[in-house]
XYZ file of C-alpha atoms in Angstrom:
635
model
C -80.042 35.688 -108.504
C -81.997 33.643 -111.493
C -83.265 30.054 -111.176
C -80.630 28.237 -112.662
C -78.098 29.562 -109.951
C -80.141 28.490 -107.513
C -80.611 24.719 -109.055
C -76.988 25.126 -109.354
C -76.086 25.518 -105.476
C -78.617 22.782 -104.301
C -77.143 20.358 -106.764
C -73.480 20.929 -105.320
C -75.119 21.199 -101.763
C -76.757 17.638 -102.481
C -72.916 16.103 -104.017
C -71.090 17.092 -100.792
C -73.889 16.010 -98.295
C -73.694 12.359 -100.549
C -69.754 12.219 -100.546
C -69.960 12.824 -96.777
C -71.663 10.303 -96.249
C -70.407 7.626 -98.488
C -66.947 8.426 -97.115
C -67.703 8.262 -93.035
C -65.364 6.626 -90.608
C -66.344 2.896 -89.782
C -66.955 2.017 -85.913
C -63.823 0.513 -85.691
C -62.029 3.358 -87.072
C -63.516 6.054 -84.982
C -62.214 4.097 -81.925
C -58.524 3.609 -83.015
C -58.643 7.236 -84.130
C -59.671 8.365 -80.306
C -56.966 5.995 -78.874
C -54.219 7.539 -81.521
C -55.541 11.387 -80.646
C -55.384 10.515 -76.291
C -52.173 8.831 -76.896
C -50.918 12.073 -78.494
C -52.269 14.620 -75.551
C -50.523 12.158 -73.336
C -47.602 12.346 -75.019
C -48.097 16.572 -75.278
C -48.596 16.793 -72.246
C -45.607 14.829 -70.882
C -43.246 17.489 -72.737
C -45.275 20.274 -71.803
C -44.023 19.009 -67.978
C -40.628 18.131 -68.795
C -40.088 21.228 -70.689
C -41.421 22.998 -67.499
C -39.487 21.327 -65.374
C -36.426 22.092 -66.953
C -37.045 26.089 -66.665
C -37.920 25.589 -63.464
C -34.658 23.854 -62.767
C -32.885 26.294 -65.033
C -34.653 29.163 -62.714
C -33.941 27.517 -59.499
C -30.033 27.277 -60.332
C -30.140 31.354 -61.864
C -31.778 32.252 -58.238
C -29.139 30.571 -56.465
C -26.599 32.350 -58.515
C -28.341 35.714 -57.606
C -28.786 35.024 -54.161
C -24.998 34.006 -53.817
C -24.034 36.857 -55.338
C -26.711 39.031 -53.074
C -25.260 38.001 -49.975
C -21.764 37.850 -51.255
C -22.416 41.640 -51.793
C -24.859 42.165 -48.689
C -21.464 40.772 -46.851
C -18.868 42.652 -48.384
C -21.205 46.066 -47.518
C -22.005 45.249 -44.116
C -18.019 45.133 -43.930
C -17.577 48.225 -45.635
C -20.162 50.145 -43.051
C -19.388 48.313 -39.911
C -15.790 46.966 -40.098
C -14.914 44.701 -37.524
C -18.537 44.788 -36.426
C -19.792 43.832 -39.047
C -21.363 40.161 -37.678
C -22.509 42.394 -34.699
C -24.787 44.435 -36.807
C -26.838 41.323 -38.120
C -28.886 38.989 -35.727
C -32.077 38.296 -33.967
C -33.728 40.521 -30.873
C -34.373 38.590 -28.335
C -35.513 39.797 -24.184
C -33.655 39.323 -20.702
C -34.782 40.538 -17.358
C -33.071 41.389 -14.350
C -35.466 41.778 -11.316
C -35.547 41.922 -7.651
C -38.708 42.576 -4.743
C -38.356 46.745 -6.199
C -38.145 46.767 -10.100
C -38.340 44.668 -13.079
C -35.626 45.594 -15.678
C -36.070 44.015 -19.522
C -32.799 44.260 -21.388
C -32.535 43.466 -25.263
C -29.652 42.216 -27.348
C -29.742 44.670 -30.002
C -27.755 47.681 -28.145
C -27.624 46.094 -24.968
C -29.678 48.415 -23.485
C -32.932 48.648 -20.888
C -36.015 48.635 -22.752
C -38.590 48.596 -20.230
C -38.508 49.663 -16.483
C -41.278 48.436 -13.843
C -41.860 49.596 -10.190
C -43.284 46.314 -8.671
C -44.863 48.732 -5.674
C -46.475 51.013 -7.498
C -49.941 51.328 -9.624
C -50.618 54.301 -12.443
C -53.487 56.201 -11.608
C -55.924 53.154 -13.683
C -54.066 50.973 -11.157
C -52.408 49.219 -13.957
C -48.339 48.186 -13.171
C -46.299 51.752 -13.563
C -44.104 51.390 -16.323
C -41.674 54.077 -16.490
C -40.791 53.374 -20.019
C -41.476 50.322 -22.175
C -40.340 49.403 -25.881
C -40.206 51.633 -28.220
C -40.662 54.586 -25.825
C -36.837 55.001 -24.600
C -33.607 54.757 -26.724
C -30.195 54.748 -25.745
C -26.583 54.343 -27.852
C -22.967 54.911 -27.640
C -21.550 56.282 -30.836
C -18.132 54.586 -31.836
C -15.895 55.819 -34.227
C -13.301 53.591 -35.984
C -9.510 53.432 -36.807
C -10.597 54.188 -40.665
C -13.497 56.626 -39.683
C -16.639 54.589 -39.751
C -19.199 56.073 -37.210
C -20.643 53.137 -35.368
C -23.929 53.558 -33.283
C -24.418 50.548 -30.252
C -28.036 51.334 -30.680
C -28.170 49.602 -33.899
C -25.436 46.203 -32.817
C -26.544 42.827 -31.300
C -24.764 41.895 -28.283
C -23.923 38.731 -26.927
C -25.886 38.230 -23.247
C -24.951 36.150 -20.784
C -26.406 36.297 -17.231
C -24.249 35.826 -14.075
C -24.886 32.159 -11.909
C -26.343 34.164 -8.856
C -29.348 36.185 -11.741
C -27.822 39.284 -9.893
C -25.785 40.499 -13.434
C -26.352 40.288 -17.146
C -23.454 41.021 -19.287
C -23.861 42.224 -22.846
C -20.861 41.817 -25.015
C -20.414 43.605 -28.474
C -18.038 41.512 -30.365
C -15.437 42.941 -32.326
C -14.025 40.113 -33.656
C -9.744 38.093 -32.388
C -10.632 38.637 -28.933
C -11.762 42.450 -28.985
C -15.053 43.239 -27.532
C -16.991 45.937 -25.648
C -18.903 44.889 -22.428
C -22.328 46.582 -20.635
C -22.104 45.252 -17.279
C -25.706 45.556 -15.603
C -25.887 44.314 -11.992
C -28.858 44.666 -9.625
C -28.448 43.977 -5.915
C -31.505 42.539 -3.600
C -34.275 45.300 -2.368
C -32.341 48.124 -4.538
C -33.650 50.630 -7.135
C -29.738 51.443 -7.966
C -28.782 49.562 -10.888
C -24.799 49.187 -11.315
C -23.851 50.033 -14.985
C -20.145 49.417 -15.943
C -18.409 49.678 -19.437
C -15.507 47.643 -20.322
C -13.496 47.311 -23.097
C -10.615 44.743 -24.191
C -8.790 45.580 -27.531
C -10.500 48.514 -29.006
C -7.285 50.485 -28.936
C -6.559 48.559 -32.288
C -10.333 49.378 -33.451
C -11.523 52.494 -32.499
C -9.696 55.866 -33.580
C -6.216 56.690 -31.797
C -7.925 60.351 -30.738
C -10.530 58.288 -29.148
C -10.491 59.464 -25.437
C -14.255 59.946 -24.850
C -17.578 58.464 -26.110
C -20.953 60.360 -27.205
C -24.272 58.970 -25.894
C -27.586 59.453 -27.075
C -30.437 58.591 -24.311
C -34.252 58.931 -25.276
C -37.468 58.854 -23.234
C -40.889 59.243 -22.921
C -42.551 60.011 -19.989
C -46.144 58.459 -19.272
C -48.945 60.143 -17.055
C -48.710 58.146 -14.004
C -51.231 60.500 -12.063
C -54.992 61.577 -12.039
C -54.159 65.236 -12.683
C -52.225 65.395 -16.096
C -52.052 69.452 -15.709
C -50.901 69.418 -12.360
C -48.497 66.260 -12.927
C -47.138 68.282 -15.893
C -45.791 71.353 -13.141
C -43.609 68.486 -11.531
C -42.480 66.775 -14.475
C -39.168 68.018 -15.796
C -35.735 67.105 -16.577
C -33.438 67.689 -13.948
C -29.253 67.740 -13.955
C -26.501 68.300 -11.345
C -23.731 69.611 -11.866
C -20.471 68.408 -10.223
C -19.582 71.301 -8.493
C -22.665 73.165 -7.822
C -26.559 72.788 -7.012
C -29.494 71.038 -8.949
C -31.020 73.137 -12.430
C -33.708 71.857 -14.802
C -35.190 72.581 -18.230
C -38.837 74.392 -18.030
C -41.523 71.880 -17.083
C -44.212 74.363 -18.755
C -43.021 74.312 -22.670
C -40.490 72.687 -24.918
C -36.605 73.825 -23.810
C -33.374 73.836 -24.649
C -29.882 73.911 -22.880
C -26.336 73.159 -23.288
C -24.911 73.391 -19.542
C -21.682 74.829 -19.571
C -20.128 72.592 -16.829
C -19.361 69.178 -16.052
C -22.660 67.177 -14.745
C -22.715 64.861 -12.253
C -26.134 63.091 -13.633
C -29.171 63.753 -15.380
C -32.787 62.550 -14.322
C -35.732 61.664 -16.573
C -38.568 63.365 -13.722
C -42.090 63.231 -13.410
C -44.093 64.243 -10.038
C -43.533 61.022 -8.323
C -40.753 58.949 -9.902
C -37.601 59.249 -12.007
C -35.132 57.931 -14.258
C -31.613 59.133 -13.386
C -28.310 58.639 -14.912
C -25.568 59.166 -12.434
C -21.909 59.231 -13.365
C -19.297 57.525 -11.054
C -15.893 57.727 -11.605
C -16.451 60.221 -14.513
C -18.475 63.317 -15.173
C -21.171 64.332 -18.061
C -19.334 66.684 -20.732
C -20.509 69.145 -23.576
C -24.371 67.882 -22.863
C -26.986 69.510 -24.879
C -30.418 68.944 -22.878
C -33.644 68.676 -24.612
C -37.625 68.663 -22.811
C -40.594 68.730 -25.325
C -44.123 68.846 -24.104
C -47.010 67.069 -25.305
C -50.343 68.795 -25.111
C -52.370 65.109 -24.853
C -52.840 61.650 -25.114
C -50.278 59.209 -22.685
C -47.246 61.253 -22.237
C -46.520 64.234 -20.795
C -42.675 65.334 -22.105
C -40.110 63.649 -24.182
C -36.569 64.022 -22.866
C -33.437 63.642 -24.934
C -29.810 63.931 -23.879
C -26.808 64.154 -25.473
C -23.658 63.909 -24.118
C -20.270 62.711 -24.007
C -18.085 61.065 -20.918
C -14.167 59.928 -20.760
C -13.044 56.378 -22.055
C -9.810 54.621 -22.052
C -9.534 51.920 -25.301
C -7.128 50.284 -23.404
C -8.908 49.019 -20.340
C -6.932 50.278 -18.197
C -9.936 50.995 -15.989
C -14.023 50.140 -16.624
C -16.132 53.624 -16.623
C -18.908 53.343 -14.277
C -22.279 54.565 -14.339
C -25.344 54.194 -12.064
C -29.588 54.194 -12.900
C -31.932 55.088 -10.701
C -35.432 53.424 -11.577
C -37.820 54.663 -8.524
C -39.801 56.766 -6.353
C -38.539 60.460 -5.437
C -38.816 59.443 -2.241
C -36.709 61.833 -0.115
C -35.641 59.048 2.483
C -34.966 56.898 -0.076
C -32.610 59.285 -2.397
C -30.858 60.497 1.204
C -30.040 57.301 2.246
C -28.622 56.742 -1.115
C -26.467 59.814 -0.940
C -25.141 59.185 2.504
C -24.161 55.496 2.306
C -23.924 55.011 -1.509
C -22.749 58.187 -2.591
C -20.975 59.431 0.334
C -18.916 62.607 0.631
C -20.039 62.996 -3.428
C -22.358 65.901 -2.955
C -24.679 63.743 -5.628
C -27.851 65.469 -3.707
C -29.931 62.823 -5.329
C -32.649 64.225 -2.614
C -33.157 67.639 -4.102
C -34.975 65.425 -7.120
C -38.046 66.495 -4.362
C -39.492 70.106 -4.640
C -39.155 70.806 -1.072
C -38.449 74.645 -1.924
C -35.386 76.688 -1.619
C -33.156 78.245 0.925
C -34.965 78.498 4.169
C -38.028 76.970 2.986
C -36.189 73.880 2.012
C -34.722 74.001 5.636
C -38.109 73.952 7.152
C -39.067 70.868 5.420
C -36.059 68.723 6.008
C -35.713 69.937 9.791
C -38.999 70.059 11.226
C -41.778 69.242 8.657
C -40.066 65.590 7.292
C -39.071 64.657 10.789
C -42.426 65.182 12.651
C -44.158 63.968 9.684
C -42.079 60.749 9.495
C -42.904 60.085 13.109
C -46.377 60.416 13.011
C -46.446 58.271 9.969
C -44.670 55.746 11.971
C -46.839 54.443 14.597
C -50.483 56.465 12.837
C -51.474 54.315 9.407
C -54.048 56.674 8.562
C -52.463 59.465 6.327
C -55.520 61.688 7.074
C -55.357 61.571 10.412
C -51.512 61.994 10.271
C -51.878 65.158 8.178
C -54.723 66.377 11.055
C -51.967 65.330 14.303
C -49.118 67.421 11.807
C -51.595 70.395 11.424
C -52.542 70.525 15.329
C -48.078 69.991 16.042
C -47.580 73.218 14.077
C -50.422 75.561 15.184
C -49.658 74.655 19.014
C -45.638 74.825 18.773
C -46.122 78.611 16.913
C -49.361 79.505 18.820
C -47.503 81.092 22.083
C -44.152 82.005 20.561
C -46.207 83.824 17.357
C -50.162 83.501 17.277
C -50.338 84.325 20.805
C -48.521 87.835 20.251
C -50.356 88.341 17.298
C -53.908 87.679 19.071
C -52.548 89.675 22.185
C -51.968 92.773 19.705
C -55.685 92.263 18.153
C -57.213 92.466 21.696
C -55.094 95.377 22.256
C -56.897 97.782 19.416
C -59.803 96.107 20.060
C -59.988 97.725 23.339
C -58.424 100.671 22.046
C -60.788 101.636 19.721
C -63.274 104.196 21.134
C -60.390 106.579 22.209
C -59.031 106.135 18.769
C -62.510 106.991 17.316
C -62.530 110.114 20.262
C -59.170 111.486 18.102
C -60.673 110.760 14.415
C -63.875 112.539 15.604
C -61.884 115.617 17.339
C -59.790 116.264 13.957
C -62.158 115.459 11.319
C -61.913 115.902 7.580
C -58.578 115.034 5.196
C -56.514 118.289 6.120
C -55.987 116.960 9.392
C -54.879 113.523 8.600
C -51.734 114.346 9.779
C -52.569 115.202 13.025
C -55.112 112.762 13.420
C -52.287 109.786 12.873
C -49.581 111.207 14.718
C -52.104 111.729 17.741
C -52.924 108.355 17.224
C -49.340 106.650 17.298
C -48.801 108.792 20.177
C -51.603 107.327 21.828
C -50.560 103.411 21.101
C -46.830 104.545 22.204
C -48.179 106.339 25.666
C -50.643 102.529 25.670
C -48.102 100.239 25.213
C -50.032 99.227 22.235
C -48.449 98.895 18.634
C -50.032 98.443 15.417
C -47.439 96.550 13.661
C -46.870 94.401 16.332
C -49.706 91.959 15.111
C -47.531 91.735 11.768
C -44.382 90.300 12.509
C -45.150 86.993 14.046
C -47.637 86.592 10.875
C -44.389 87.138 8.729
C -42.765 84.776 11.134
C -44.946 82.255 10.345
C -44.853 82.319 6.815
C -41.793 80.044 6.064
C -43.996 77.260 7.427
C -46.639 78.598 5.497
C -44.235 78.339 2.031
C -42.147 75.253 2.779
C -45.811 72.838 4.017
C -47.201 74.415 0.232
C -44.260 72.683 -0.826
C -44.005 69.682 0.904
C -47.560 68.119 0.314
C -46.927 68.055 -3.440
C -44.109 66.184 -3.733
C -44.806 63.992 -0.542
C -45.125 60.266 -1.772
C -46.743 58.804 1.235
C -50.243 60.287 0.094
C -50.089 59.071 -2.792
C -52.724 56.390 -3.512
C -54.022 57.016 0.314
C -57.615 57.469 0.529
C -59.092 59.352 3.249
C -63.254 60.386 4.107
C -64.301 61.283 0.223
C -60.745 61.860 -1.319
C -59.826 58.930 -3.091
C -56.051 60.011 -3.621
C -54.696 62.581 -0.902
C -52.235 63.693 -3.690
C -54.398 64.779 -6.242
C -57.691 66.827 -6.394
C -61.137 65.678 -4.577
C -63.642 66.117 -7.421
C -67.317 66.318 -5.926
C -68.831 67.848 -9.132
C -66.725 66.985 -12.614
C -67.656 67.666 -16.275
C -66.025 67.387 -19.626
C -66.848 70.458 -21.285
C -63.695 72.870 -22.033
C -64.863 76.175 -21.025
C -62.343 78.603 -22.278
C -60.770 80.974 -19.205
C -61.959 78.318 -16.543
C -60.450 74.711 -17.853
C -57.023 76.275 -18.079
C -56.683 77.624 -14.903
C -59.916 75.736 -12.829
C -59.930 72.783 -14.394
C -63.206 70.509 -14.618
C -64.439 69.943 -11.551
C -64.055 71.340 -8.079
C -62.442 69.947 -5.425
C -64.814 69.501 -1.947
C -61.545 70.239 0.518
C -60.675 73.220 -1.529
C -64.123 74.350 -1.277
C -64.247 74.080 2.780
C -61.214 75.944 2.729
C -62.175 78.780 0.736
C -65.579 79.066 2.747
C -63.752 78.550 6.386
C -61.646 81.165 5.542
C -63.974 83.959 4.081
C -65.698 83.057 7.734
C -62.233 83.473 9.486
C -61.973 87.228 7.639
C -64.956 88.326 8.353
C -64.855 87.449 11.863
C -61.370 88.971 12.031
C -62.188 92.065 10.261
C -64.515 92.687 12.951
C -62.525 91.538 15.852
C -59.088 94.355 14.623
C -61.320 97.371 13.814
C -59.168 100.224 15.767
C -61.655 102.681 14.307
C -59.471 104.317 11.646
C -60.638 105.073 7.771
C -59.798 102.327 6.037
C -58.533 102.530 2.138
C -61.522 102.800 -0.254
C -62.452 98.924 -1.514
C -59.938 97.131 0.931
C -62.595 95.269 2.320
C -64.041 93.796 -0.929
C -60.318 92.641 -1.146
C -59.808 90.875 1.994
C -63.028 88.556 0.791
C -61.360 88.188 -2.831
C -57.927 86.476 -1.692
C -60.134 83.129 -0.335
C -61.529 83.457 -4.186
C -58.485 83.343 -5.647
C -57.012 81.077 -3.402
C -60.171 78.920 -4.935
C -59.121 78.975 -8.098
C -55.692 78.451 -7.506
C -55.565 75.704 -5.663
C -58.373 73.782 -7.138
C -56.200 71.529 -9.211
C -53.714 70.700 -5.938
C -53.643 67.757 -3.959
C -56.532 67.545 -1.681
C -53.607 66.550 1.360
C -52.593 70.444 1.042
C -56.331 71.767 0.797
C -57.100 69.825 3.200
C -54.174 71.024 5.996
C -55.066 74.402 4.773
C -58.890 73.579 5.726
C -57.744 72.157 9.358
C -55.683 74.930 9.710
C -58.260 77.828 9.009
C -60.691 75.865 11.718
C -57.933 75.501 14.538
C -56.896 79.531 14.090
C -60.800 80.631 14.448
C -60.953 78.334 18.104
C -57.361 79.729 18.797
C -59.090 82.960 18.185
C -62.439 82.491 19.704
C -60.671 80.587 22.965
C -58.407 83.393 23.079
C -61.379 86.304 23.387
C -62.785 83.764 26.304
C -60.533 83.881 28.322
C -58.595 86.928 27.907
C -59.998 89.767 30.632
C -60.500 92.765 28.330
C -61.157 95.155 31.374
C -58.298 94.402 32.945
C -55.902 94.712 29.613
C -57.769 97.962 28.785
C -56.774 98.961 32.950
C -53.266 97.840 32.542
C -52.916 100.322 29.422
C -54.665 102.842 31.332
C -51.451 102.513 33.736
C -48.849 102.492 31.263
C -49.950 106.320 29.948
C -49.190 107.324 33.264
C -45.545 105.977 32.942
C -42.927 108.228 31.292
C -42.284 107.000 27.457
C -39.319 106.255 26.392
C -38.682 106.668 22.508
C -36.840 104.323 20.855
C -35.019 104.838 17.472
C -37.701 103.808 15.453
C -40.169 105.365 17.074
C -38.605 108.373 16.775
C -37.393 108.421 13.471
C -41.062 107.180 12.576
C -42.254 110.709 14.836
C -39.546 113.329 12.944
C -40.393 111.569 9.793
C -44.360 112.231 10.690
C -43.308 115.672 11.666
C -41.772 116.541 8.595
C -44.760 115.634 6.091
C -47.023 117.501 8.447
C -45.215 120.507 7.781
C -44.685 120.592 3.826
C -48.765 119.532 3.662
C -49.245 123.029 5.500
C -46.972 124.839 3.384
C -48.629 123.544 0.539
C -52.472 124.509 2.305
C -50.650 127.918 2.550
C -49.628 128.351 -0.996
C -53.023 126.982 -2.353
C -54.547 129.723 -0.020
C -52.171 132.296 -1.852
């Protein structure tokens, strides 16, 4: 760029910076030009907000169009799913109870149903309320199918509640619109755990299908742990079902299960060890049921139970279908007094919801175990010492009619045994094992002295054995009783616990060992030791079978580690009265005179009686094929 360009930009530079200048707004006009610009925003801004206020107008008026036409449409397909129920399948949930001194029932509008179930007497093992089911953990629906096949589910309607004047009854209607409803009739009497459950119906012969002559129902639950041990708990928790004309069955309490009972059922009970949820049909029976159990490995429950069934229903009212629910303890007084007075001459057997055993065991409960226990109970508060007073009842009523026989056979070898030892030593060695056992029974027989005699009251005795193994499990009354160290007399007595899962022993042991099973185990290796030594006749015994008289207390150990520390500890009171039975018994029995008085009765003549001598021939007989066998081996 030369010079004269240069000279030639400053000197235009220099006119426009003078022109500027010469030309500048006055004072005065600088002020009216501000007042004309804020008078303009002013104005902008005015039709900025009108012109916003009209879309928003415009906006508001399209929305209400939309929403008109929304729920114009949300109408017309709530009509098209539910028909005539259509207003019943829109509306707000909303809680009523129904509760007397036993249980607290909560009831909901939407399906009409019982959403929560509390036993005012009873504590969960963290002694919070016990809740046998709460919201969201049980379901239950009627499925109703209409004159122009829509498939309507009660589980999913709002009902209309209304709650008697007395607070005894809470009605829930589901409205089907001119006068045609459905009605769930709940009514719960004063000091009762029976809850009356009655269907009505008025007009749903013009609503419902004309094939209609039954209803489906879908029932739901969850059972919580409500005890301190959640593997033994599990054993006793399992869905039960009776039918109408025969005895009590239930799914598998050990894994998930299936079944679709062929029969009519009578009801169907949501169990766990301690309390249940049963469903009991009145003046109608439980059809084409398909029964469901799934077990849960962890965490708050232990199964989930789901039933589905079907019952008969009349759409014209000519009679209400009637239903009962059981929310309480399996108490067996209870569920008996139920079945005699409520239920009577229905063969519901709401009682055999307890484990008591089967077939005589069962017997042995109910006749003599309940009964004495019961009393004792009655007029002794402590559960420990009741369970000690039972213990000492049943070893003194079977000690002369059984023990005593049993003992008197013991002392009987005992005194026996260095003749017997006389025989093994005068036909030694195993080709005369023959001999030496037939000389031997022919010595007892010429005695008056018989081996097996020592058995059979110990066989006699074991239905009481069985049937109190059965009855401390199930029993109620311990639960929650303390007594010495065991907190709970219904579940285990852990003196040493840990967390640890050791594979093999967790399973089966569990984590911790129980201090009553213990002193059992160890009171009864003593009692088999001393009683090994106390029935020695003398004779070879089988190679090992005295390492395996000391291993059943072991296993009994392990096995019953994980049972209620009531049973261990009967079983522990029981061991220590036997060995004073036993040791009072070798007091004051006179061994030199029983040992004279056999002397005397080999001097009598013998009589043989059938077994005796079939026993003798059969003896006989293998004695002489083992010689012809010595002779051909010596050929």
């Amino acid at each position: 760029m030369d010079k004269n360009t240069i000279i030639g930009f400053l000197l235009i530079g220099l006119v426009l910076i003078t022109f500027t200048w010469i030309n500048r707004p006055s004072p005065e006009e600088l002020a009216q030009k501000r007042m004309q610009d804020s008078i303009a925003q002013v104005a902008y801004i005015q039709q900025q907000a009108e012109l916003a206020k009209a879309e928003q107008q415009k906006s508001t008026e399209q929305s209400t169009i939309e929403e008109n036409k929304s729920d114009s449409a949300k109408n017309q397909e709530l009509i098209d799913s539910y028909g005539v129920f259509a207003n019943a399948s829109m509306g707000e949930e909303k809680t009523f109870k129904l509760e007397n001194e036993l249980v607290e029932l909560t009831f909901s509008n939407k399906g009409g149903k019982i959403i929560s179930a509390r036993l005012k007497e009873y504590t969960s093992y963290d002694s919070l309320p016990l809740m046998l089911f709460d919201k969201d953990e049980a379901s239950f629906g009627l499925t109703l199918v209409t004159a122009n096949n829509r498939v309507i589910n009660t589980g999913d309607m709002f009902f209309e509640p209304s709650v008697s004047t007395d607070g005894k009854s809470l009605t829930m209607k589901l409205s089907a619109g001119e006068g045609r409803f459905l009605d769930f009739v709940y009514t719960l009497e004063p000091n009762d755990y029976m809850l009356r459950y009655e269907i009505k119906s008025q007009g749903l012969d013009q609503v419902l299908s004309p094939s209609t002559s039954s209803l489906d129902l879908q029932w739901n639950q969850k059972i919580r742990q409500q005890e301190t041990g959640r593997q033994f708990e599990d054993r006793y928790t399992n869905l039960n079902y009776k039918y109408s004309a025969d005895d009590r069955e239930n799914l598998s309490d050990s894994k998930d299960d299936k079944q679709t009972p062929s029969g009519k059922l009578k009801w169907i009970a949501y169990k766990d060890q301690f309390f249940s949820t049963v469903l009991i049909a009145d003046n109608t029976d439980f059809e084409a049921a398909q029964l469901e159990s799934k077990k849960f490995h962890d965490g708050k429950y232990l199964k989930e139970y789901k039933t589905m069934t079907s019952f008969a229903f009349d759409p014209k009212n000519t009679s209400s279908t009637g239903f009962y629910y059981y929310f309480g303890p399996n108490d067996y007084k209870i569920l008996k007094k139920y079945d005699k007075k409520l239920f009577n001459g229905k063969d519901v057997d709401l009682e055999k919801l307890v484990p008591l055993g089967a077939s005589v065991f069962r017997y042995v409960n109910e006749w003599v175990i309940l009964p004495v226990f019961d009393f004792i109970v009655s007029w002794c508060g402590n559960l420990g010492i009741a369970i000690f007073l039972l213990t000492l009842f049943i070893k003194m009523a079977l000690f002369y009619p059984l023990t005593y026989k049993s003992l008197l056979s013991s002392a009987k070898m005992r005194v026996l045994r260095p003749q017997v030892e006389e025989i093994n030593a005068k036909y030694p060695g195993q080709e005369n094992a023959m001999t030496r056992q037939q000389k031997t029974m022919e010595f007892y027989r010429k005695a008056g002295a018989n081996p097996m005699s020592g058995c059979l009251p110990m066989l006699l005795q074991m239905p009481f054995w069985i049937a109190l193994f059965m009855f401390f499990p199930s029993a109620i009354e311990l639960r929650h009783e303390s007594f010495l160290w065991a907190k709970d007399l219904s579940t285990y007595d852990a003196v040493i616990s840990w967390s640890t899962y050791i594979p093999l022993v967790s399973p089966y042991f569990g984590n911790h060992i129980s201090l009553f099973c213990l002193l059992m185990t160890i009171t009864n290796i003593i009692y088999t030791k001393y009683n090994m030594d106390q029935t020695n006749t003398g004779q070879q015994q089988m190679p090992g079978m005295k390492y395996m008289m000391y291993l059943m207390p072991l296993m009994m150990l392990v096995f019953l580690n994980n049972y209620p520390s009531g049973l261990n500890y009967y079983y522990f009171i029981s061991m220590l009265i036997t060995i004073i039975q036993t040791i009072a018994f070798r007091y004051f029995l006179n061994e030199d005179k029983l040992l004279a008085q056999m002397e005397e009765n080999k001097k009598k003549p013998v009589k043989k009686g059938g077994f005796m001598a079939r026993l003798e021939e059969a003896q006989r007989k293998q004695q002489e094929l083992q010689r012809q066998q010595q002779r051909k081996g010596k050929k």
